[in-house]
Amino acid sequence: MIRAMIGTIAVLAGFAVLERSVDASTGLAGTCTPTQAYATLHPGEAVAVRSEPTPEATVIGALAGRSGTRIDPARSVVTVTASQGGWARIALSTAGDYRAADAGLAQPYGWVPADLLTVDARVDGPITVYSRPGMLGRALATIEGDDMKFRVLGCRGEWLQVINARHGNVWIDKWCAKEDGCRS
């Protein structure tokens, strides 16, 4: 009996360590299913894309806002593939507004500050807001028919860690990165 209880506690402790080990806030790398988000950029504004997830890393290129106005800025859609310590790894081949610093040195991925990326809640059906991803997360709220936006903090698997004024730092299971929304 005691052996069974110890085994159960060890398994639950293992889940807790696993759950915490790749949160975007811990600084450890988390990979996710490639997903889209967008950076809102004013004309002439650029976001440095770096080789590693740190502000001291080499700048390998930039995302630049080419169209849009002061009132209606451009959205540069990117594909997020991982996150680490507040940085998002983006696929450079799918980032239409990406310009390499050295055209001869093509790289498949680059890093940008994750909180410069945005997703929104304009989707068909409800979005569930969770305290954390996976089996240990609990549902906090449901969003349906709302046009709120979220800043991206990180990702893990099929989940996106986001923040906004109404819900704070949470994880969501569905989002949209299209300028006109994802409702049918």
PDB file of C-alpha atoms in Angstrom:
ATOM      1  CA  MET A   1       0.000   0.000   0.000  1.00  0.00           C
ATOM      2  CA  ILE A   2       2.745   2.465   0.953  1.00  0.00           C
ATOM      3  CA  ARG A   3       4.703   1.518  -2.159  1.00  0.00           C
ATOM      4  CA  ALA A   4       1.633   2.269  -4.326  1.00  0.00           C
ATOM      5  CA  MET A   5       1.147   5.669  -2.663  1.00  0.00           C
ATOM      6  CA  ILE A   6       4.818   6.562  -3.122  1.00  0.00           C
ATOM      7  CA  GLY A   7       4.616   5.491  -6.766  1.00  0.00           C
ATOM      8  CA  THR A   8       1.508   7.626  -7.343  1.00  0.00           C
ATOM      9  CA  ILE A   9       3.119  10.656  -5.716  1.00  0.00           C
ATOM     10  CA  ALA A  10       6.267  10.166  -7.809  1.00  0.00           C
ATOM     11  CA  VAL A  11       4.207  10.008 -11.025  1.00  0.00           C
ATOM     12  CA  LEU A  12       2.251  13.155 -10.111  1.00  0.00           C
ATOM     13  CA  ALA A  13       5.466  14.966  -9.175  1.00  0.00           C
ATOM     14  CA  GLY A  14       6.920  13.929 -12.534  1.00  0.00           C
ATOM     15  CA  PHE A  15       3.899  15.436 -14.347  1.00  0.00           C
ATOM     16  CA  ALA A  16       4.316  18.658 -12.365  1.00  0.00           C
ATOM     17  CA  VAL A  17       8.004  18.898 -13.302  1.00  0.00           C
ATOM     18  CA  LEU A  18       7.200  18.114 -16.934  1.00  0.00           C
ATOM     19  CA  GLU A  19       4.391  20.677 -16.949  1.00  0.00           C
ATOM     20  CA  ARG A  20       6.665  23.420 -15.595  1.00  0.00           C
ATOM     21  CA  SER A  21       9.812  22.515 -17.493  1.00  0.00           C
ATOM     22  CA  VAL A  22       8.991  24.171 -20.812  1.00  0.00           C
ATOM     23  CA  ASP A  23       6.741  27.093 -19.881  1.00  0.00           C
ATOM     24  CA  ALA A  24       7.754  30.191 -21.807  1.00  0.00           C
ATOM     25  CA  SER A  25       8.401  32.021 -18.547  1.00  0.00           C
ATOM     26  CA  THR A  26      11.052  29.552 -17.341  1.00  0.00           C
ATOM     27  CA  GLY A  27      13.538  30.330 -20.084  1.00  0.00           C
ATOM     28  CA  LEU A  28      13.724  26.713 -21.257  1.00  0.00           C
ATOM     29  CA  ALA A  29      12.921  25.910 -24.865  1.00  0.00           C
ATOM     30  CA  GLY A  30       9.422  24.820 -25.798  1.00  0.00           C
ATOM     31  CA  THR A  31       8.474  23.639 -29.264  1.00  0.00           C
ATOM     32  CA  CYS A  32       5.040  23.926 -30.725  1.00  0.00           C
ATOM     33  CA  THR A  33       3.022  22.940 -33.703  1.00  0.00           C
ATOM     34  CA  PRO A  34       3.860  25.614 -36.311  1.00  0.00           C
ATOM     35  CA  THR A  35       1.274  28.348 -35.881  1.00  0.00           C
ATOM     36  CA  GLN A  36       0.730  31.797 -37.242  1.00  0.00           C
ATOM     37  CA  ALA A  37       0.817  35.103 -35.381  1.00  0.00           C
ATOM     38  CA  TYR A  38       1.393  38.641 -36.575  1.00  0.00           C
ATOM     39  CA  ALA A  39       3.572  41.592 -35.713  1.00  0.00           C
ATOM     40  CA  THR A  40       1.852  44.971 -36.038  1.00  0.00           C
ATOM     41  CA  LEU A  41       4.324  47.330 -37.697  1.00  0.00           C
ATOM     42  CA  HIS A  42       4.057  50.967 -38.762  1.00  0.00           C
ATOM     43  CA  PRO A  43       5.522  51.936 -42.164  1.00  0.00           C
ATOM     44  CA  GLY A  44       9.291  52.102 -41.892  1.00  0.00           C
ATOM     45  CA  GLU A  45       9.318  50.323 -38.528  1.00  0.00           C
ATOM     46  CA  ALA A  46      11.476  47.191 -38.313  1.00  0.00           C
ATOM     47  CA  VAL A  47      11.844  44.373 -35.785  1.00  0.00           C
ATOM     48  CA  ALA A  48      15.311  42.842 -35.556  1.00  0.00           C
ATOM     49  CA  VAL A  49      15.419  39.087 -36.172  1.00  0.00           C
ATOM     50  CA  ARG A  50      18.230  37.449 -34.203  1.00  0.00           C
ATOM     51  CA  SER A  51      20.182  34.199 -34.543  1.00  0.00           C
ATOM     52  CA  GLU A  52      19.548  33.161 -30.901  1.00  0.00           C
ATOM     53  CA  PRO A  53      16.892  34.017 -28.282  1.00  0.00           C
ATOM     54  CA  THR A  54      18.819  36.823 -26.602  1.00  0.00           C
ATOM     55  CA  PRO A  55      19.162  40.584 -27.230  1.00  0.00           C
ATOM     56  CA  GLU A  56      22.941  40.170 -27.575  1.00  0.00           C
ATOM     57  CA  ALA A  57      22.657  37.668 -30.452  1.00  0.00           C
ATOM     58  CA  THR A  58      23.637  38.562 -34.004  1.00  0.00           C
ATOM     59  CA  VAL A  59      20.966  40.348 -36.033  1.00  0.00           C
ATOM     60  CA  ILE A  60      20.384  38.184 -39.117  1.00  0.00           C
ATOM     61  CA  GLY A  61      17.629  40.297 -40.653  1.00  0.00           C
ATOM     62  CA  ALA A  62      14.457  42.245 -39.942  1.00  0.00           C
ATOM     63  CA  LEU A  63      10.690  42.183 -40.271  1.00  0.00           C
ATOM     64  CA  ALA A  64       9.699  45.511 -41.811  1.00  0.00           C
ATOM     65  CA  GLY A  65       6.300  47.176 -42.118  1.00  0.00           C
ATOM     66  CA  ARG A  66       5.990  48.029 -45.788  1.00  0.00           C
ATOM     67  CA  SER A  67       2.328  48.942 -46.205  1.00  0.00           C
ATOM     68  CA  GLY A  68      -0.192  50.501 -43.908  1.00  0.00           C
ATOM     69  CA  THR A  69      -0.622  53.933 -42.381  1.00  0.00           C
ATOM     70  CA  ARG A  70      -0.104  55.545 -38.987  1.00  0.00           C
ATOM     71  CA  ILE A  71      -3.799  54.950 -38.255  1.00  0.00           C
ATOM     72  CA  ASP A  72      -3.960  51.451 -39.782  1.00  0.00           C
ATOM     73  CA  PRO A  73      -0.547  49.738 -39.408  1.00  0.00           C
ATOM     74  CA  ALA A  74       0.548  46.727 -41.457  1.00  0.00           C
ATOM     75  CA  ARG A  75       0.508  43.205 -40.059  1.00  0.00           C
ATOM     76  CA  SER A  76       3.487  41.002 -40.788  1.00  0.00           C
ATOM     77  CA  VAL A  77       2.320  37.388 -40.504  1.00  0.00           C
ATOM     78  CA  VAL A  78       4.934  34.906 -39.229  1.00  0.00           C
ATOM     79  CA  THR A  79       4.980  31.194 -38.406  1.00  0.00           C
ATOM     80  CA  VAL A  80       6.012  30.490 -34.810  1.00  0.00           C
ATOM     81  CA  THR A  81       7.729  27.111 -34.290  1.00  0.00           C
ATOM     82  CA  ALA A  82       9.140  27.382 -30.743  1.00  0.00           C
ATOM     83  CA  SER A  83       9.631  29.720 -27.808  1.00  0.00           C
ATOM     84  CA  GLN A  84      12.268  30.287 -25.158  1.00  0.00           C
ATOM     85  CA  GLY A  85      12.548  32.859 -22.380  1.00  0.00           C
ATOM     86  CA  GLY A  86      10.175  35.397 -23.923  1.00  0.00           C
ATOM     87  CA  TRP A  87      11.452  34.885 -27.487  1.00  0.00           C
ATOM     88  CA  ALA A  88       9.606  33.255 -30.402  1.00  0.00           C
ATOM     89  CA  ARG A  89      11.404  31.242 -33.092  1.00  0.00           C
ATOM     90  CA  ILE A  90       9.925  32.062 -36.488  1.00  0.00           C
ATOM     91  CA  ALA A  91      10.253  30.320 -39.839  1.00  0.00           C
ATOM     92  CA  LEU A  92      11.974  32.831 -42.117  1.00  0.00           C
ATOM     93  CA  SER A  93      10.906  31.172 -45.371  1.00  0.00           C
ATOM     94  CA  THR A  94       7.227  31.967 -44.655  1.00  0.00           C
ATOM     95  CA  ALA A  95       7.715  35.494 -43.264  1.00  0.00           C
ATOM     96  CA  GLY A  96       6.779  37.653 -46.269  1.00  0.00           C
ATOM     97  CA  ASP A  97       8.114  40.876 -44.737  1.00  0.00           C
ATOM     98  CA  TYR A  98      11.479  39.385 -43.710  1.00  0.00           C
ATOM     99  CA  ARG A  99      14.650  40.861 -45.181  1.00  0.00           C
ATOM    100  CA  ALA A 100      17.979  39.105 -44.523  1.00  0.00           C
ATOM    101  CA  ALA A 101      20.922  41.223 -43.375  1.00  0.00           C
ATOM    102  CA  ASP A 102      23.281  39.098 -45.509  1.00  0.00           C
ATOM    103  CA  ALA A 103      21.607  37.665 -48.627  1.00  0.00           C
ATOM    104  CA  GLY A 104      24.344  35.034 -48.984  1.00  0.00           C
ATOM    105  CA  LEU A 105      23.682  33.613 -45.506  1.00  0.00           C
ATOM    106  CA  ALA A 106      20.192  32.083 -45.641  1.00  0.00           C
ATOM    107  CA  GLN A 107      18.905  30.745 -42.321  1.00  0.00           C
ATOM    108  CA  PRO A 108      15.707  28.716 -41.825  1.00  0.00           C
ATOM    109  CA  TYR A 109      14.773  30.260 -38.452  1.00  0.00           C
ATOM    110  CA  GLY A 110      15.234  33.445 -36.476  1.00  0.00           C
ATOM    111  CA  TRP A 111      14.178  34.778 -33.063  1.00  0.00           C
ATOM    112  CA  VAL A 112      12.043  37.826 -32.210  1.00  0.00           C
ATOM    113  CA  PRO A 113      10.684  39.027 -28.863  1.00  0.00           C
ATOM    114  CA  ALA A 114       7.495  36.975 -28.449  1.00  0.00           C
ATOM    115  CA  ASP A 115       5.478  39.843 -26.996  1.00  0.00           C
ATOM    116  CA  LEU A 116       5.789  41.745 -30.284  1.00  0.00           C
ATOM    117  CA  LEU A 117       3.535  39.080 -31.815  1.00  0.00           C
ATOM    118  CA  THR A 118      -0.255  39.140 -31.586  1.00  0.00           C
ATOM    119  CA  VAL A 119      -3.180  36.787 -32.151  1.00  0.00           C
ATOM    120  CA  ASP A 120      -6.869  37.489 -31.695  1.00  0.00           C
ATOM    121  CA  ALA A 121     -10.107  35.819 -30.700  1.00  0.00           C
ATOM    122  CA  ARG A 122     -12.075  36.319 -33.923  1.00  0.00           C
ATOM    123  CA  VAL A 123     -12.715  32.613 -34.573  1.00  0.00           C
ATOM    124  CA  ASP A 124     -15.692  30.324 -35.100  1.00  0.00           C
ATOM    125  CA  GLY A 125     -16.735  28.684 -31.866  1.00  0.00           C
ATOM    126  CA  PRO A 126     -15.461  29.168 -28.337  1.00  0.00           C
ATOM    127  CA  ILE A 127     -11.880  29.682 -27.169  1.00  0.00           C
ATOM    128  CA  THR A 128     -11.121  28.128 -23.799  1.00  0.00           C
ATOM    129  CA  VAL A 129      -8.691  29.994 -21.541  1.00  0.00           C
ATOM    130  CA  TYR A 130      -6.541  27.742 -19.316  1.00  0.00           C
ATOM    131  CA  SER A 131      -4.260  28.267 -16.322  1.00  0.00           C
ATOM    132  CA  ARG A 132      -1.566  26.123 -17.977  1.00  0.00           C
ATOM    133  CA  PRO A 133      -1.352  23.721 -20.918  1.00  0.00           C
ATOM    134  CA  GLY A 134      -1.917  19.998 -20.701  1.00  0.00           C
ATOM    135  CA  MET A 135      -3.481  17.706 -18.153  1.00  0.00           C
ATOM    136  CA  LEU A 136      -2.747  19.860 -15.114  1.00  0.00           C
ATOM    137  CA  GLY A 137      -4.295  23.026 -16.565  1.00  0.00           C
ATOM    138  CA  ARG A 138      -7.765  24.068 -15.536  1.00  0.00           C
ATOM    139  CA  ALA A 139     -10.274  25.956 -17.658  1.00  0.00           C
ATOM    140  CA  LEU A 140     -10.605  29.552 -16.415  1.00  0.00           C
ATOM    141  CA  ALA A 141     -13.022  31.071 -18.931  1.00  0.00           C
ATOM    142  CA  THR A 142     -14.555  30.711 -22.372  1.00  0.00           C
ATOM    143  CA  ILE A 143     -14.454  33.448 -25.013  1.00  0.00           C
ATOM    144  CA  GLU A 144     -16.980  33.466 -27.843  1.00  0.00           C
ATOM    145  CA  GLY A 145     -17.874  36.216 -30.296  1.00  0.00           C
ATOM    146  CA  ASP A 146     -15.347  38.659 -28.819  1.00  0.00           C
ATOM    147  CA  ASP A 147     -12.808  40.649 -30.835  1.00  0.00           C
ATOM    148  CA  MET A 148     -10.082  40.821 -28.178  1.00  0.00           C
ATOM    149  CA  LYS A 149      -6.397  40.585 -28.978  1.00  0.00           C
ATOM    150  CA  PHE A 150      -3.654  38.721 -27.114  1.00  0.00           C
ATOM    151  CA  ARG A 151       0.095  39.319 -26.988  1.00  0.00           C
ATOM    152  CA  VAL A 152       2.066  36.097 -27.487  1.00  0.00           C
ATOM    153  CA  LEU A 153       4.392  34.979 -24.675  1.00  0.00           C
ATOM    154  CA  GLY A 154       5.295  31.484 -25.847  1.00  0.00           C
ATOM    155  CA  CYS A 155       4.030  28.148 -27.095  1.00  0.00           C
ATOM    156  CA  ARG A 156       4.009  24.467 -26.285  1.00  0.00           C
ATOM    157  CA  GLY A 157       2.581  21.759 -28.528  1.00  0.00           C
ATOM    158  CA  GLU A 158      -0.928  22.798 -29.588  1.00  0.00           C
ATOM    159  CA  TRP A 159      -1.124  25.589 -26.980  1.00  0.00           C
ATOM    160  CA  LEU A 160      -0.260  29.280 -27.057  1.00  0.00           C
ATOM    161  CA  GLN A 161       0.751  31.231 -23.955  1.00  0.00           C
ATOM    162  CA  VAL A 162      -0.694  34.742 -24.215  1.00  0.00           C
ATOM    163  CA  ILE A 163      -1.454  37.829 -22.158  1.00  0.00           C
ATOM    164  CA  ASN A 164      -4.073  40.575 -22.274  1.00  0.00           C
ATOM    165  CA  ALA A 165      -5.693  43.011 -19.848  1.00  0.00           C
ATOM    166  CA  ARG A 166      -8.872  41.008 -19.258  1.00  0.00           C
ATOM    167  CA  HIS A 167      -7.438  37.499 -18.748  1.00  0.00           C
ATOM    168  CA  GLY A 168      -3.811  38.125 -17.752  1.00  0.00           C
ATOM    169  CA  ASN A 169      -1.130  35.489 -18.457  1.00  0.00           C
ATOM    170  CA  VAL A 170      -3.003  32.400 -19.721  1.00  0.00           C
ATOM    171  CA  TRP A 171      -2.897  29.575 -22.267  1.00  0.00           C
ATOM    172  CA  ILE A 172      -5.411  29.283 -25.115  1.00  0.00           C
ATOM    173  CA  ASP A 173      -6.431  26.395 -27.334  1.00  0.00           C
ATOM    174  CA  LYS A 174      -7.610  28.326 -30.435  1.00  0.00           C
ATOM    175  CA  TRP A 175      -6.660  31.676 -32.024  1.00  0.00           C
ATOM    176  CA  CYS A 176      -6.519  33.630 -35.267  1.00  0.00           C
ATOM    177  CA  ALA A 177      -3.696  35.454 -37.050  1.00  0.00           C
ATOM    178  CA  LYS A 178      -5.621  36.806 -40.036  1.00  0.00           C
ATOM    179  CA  GLU A 179      -6.235  40.538 -40.266  1.00  0.00           C
ATOM    180  CA  ASP A 180      -9.919  40.061 -41.115  1.00  0.00           C
ATOM    181  CA  GLY A 181     -10.488  37.290 -38.545  1.00  0.00           C
ATOM    182  CA  CYS A 182     -11.164  33.598 -38.941  1.00  0.00           C
ATOM    183  CA  ARG A 183     -14.960  33.536 -38.716  1.00  0.00           C
ATOM    184  CA  SER A 184     -16.935  32.001 -41.559  1.00  0.00           C
TER     185      SER A 184
END
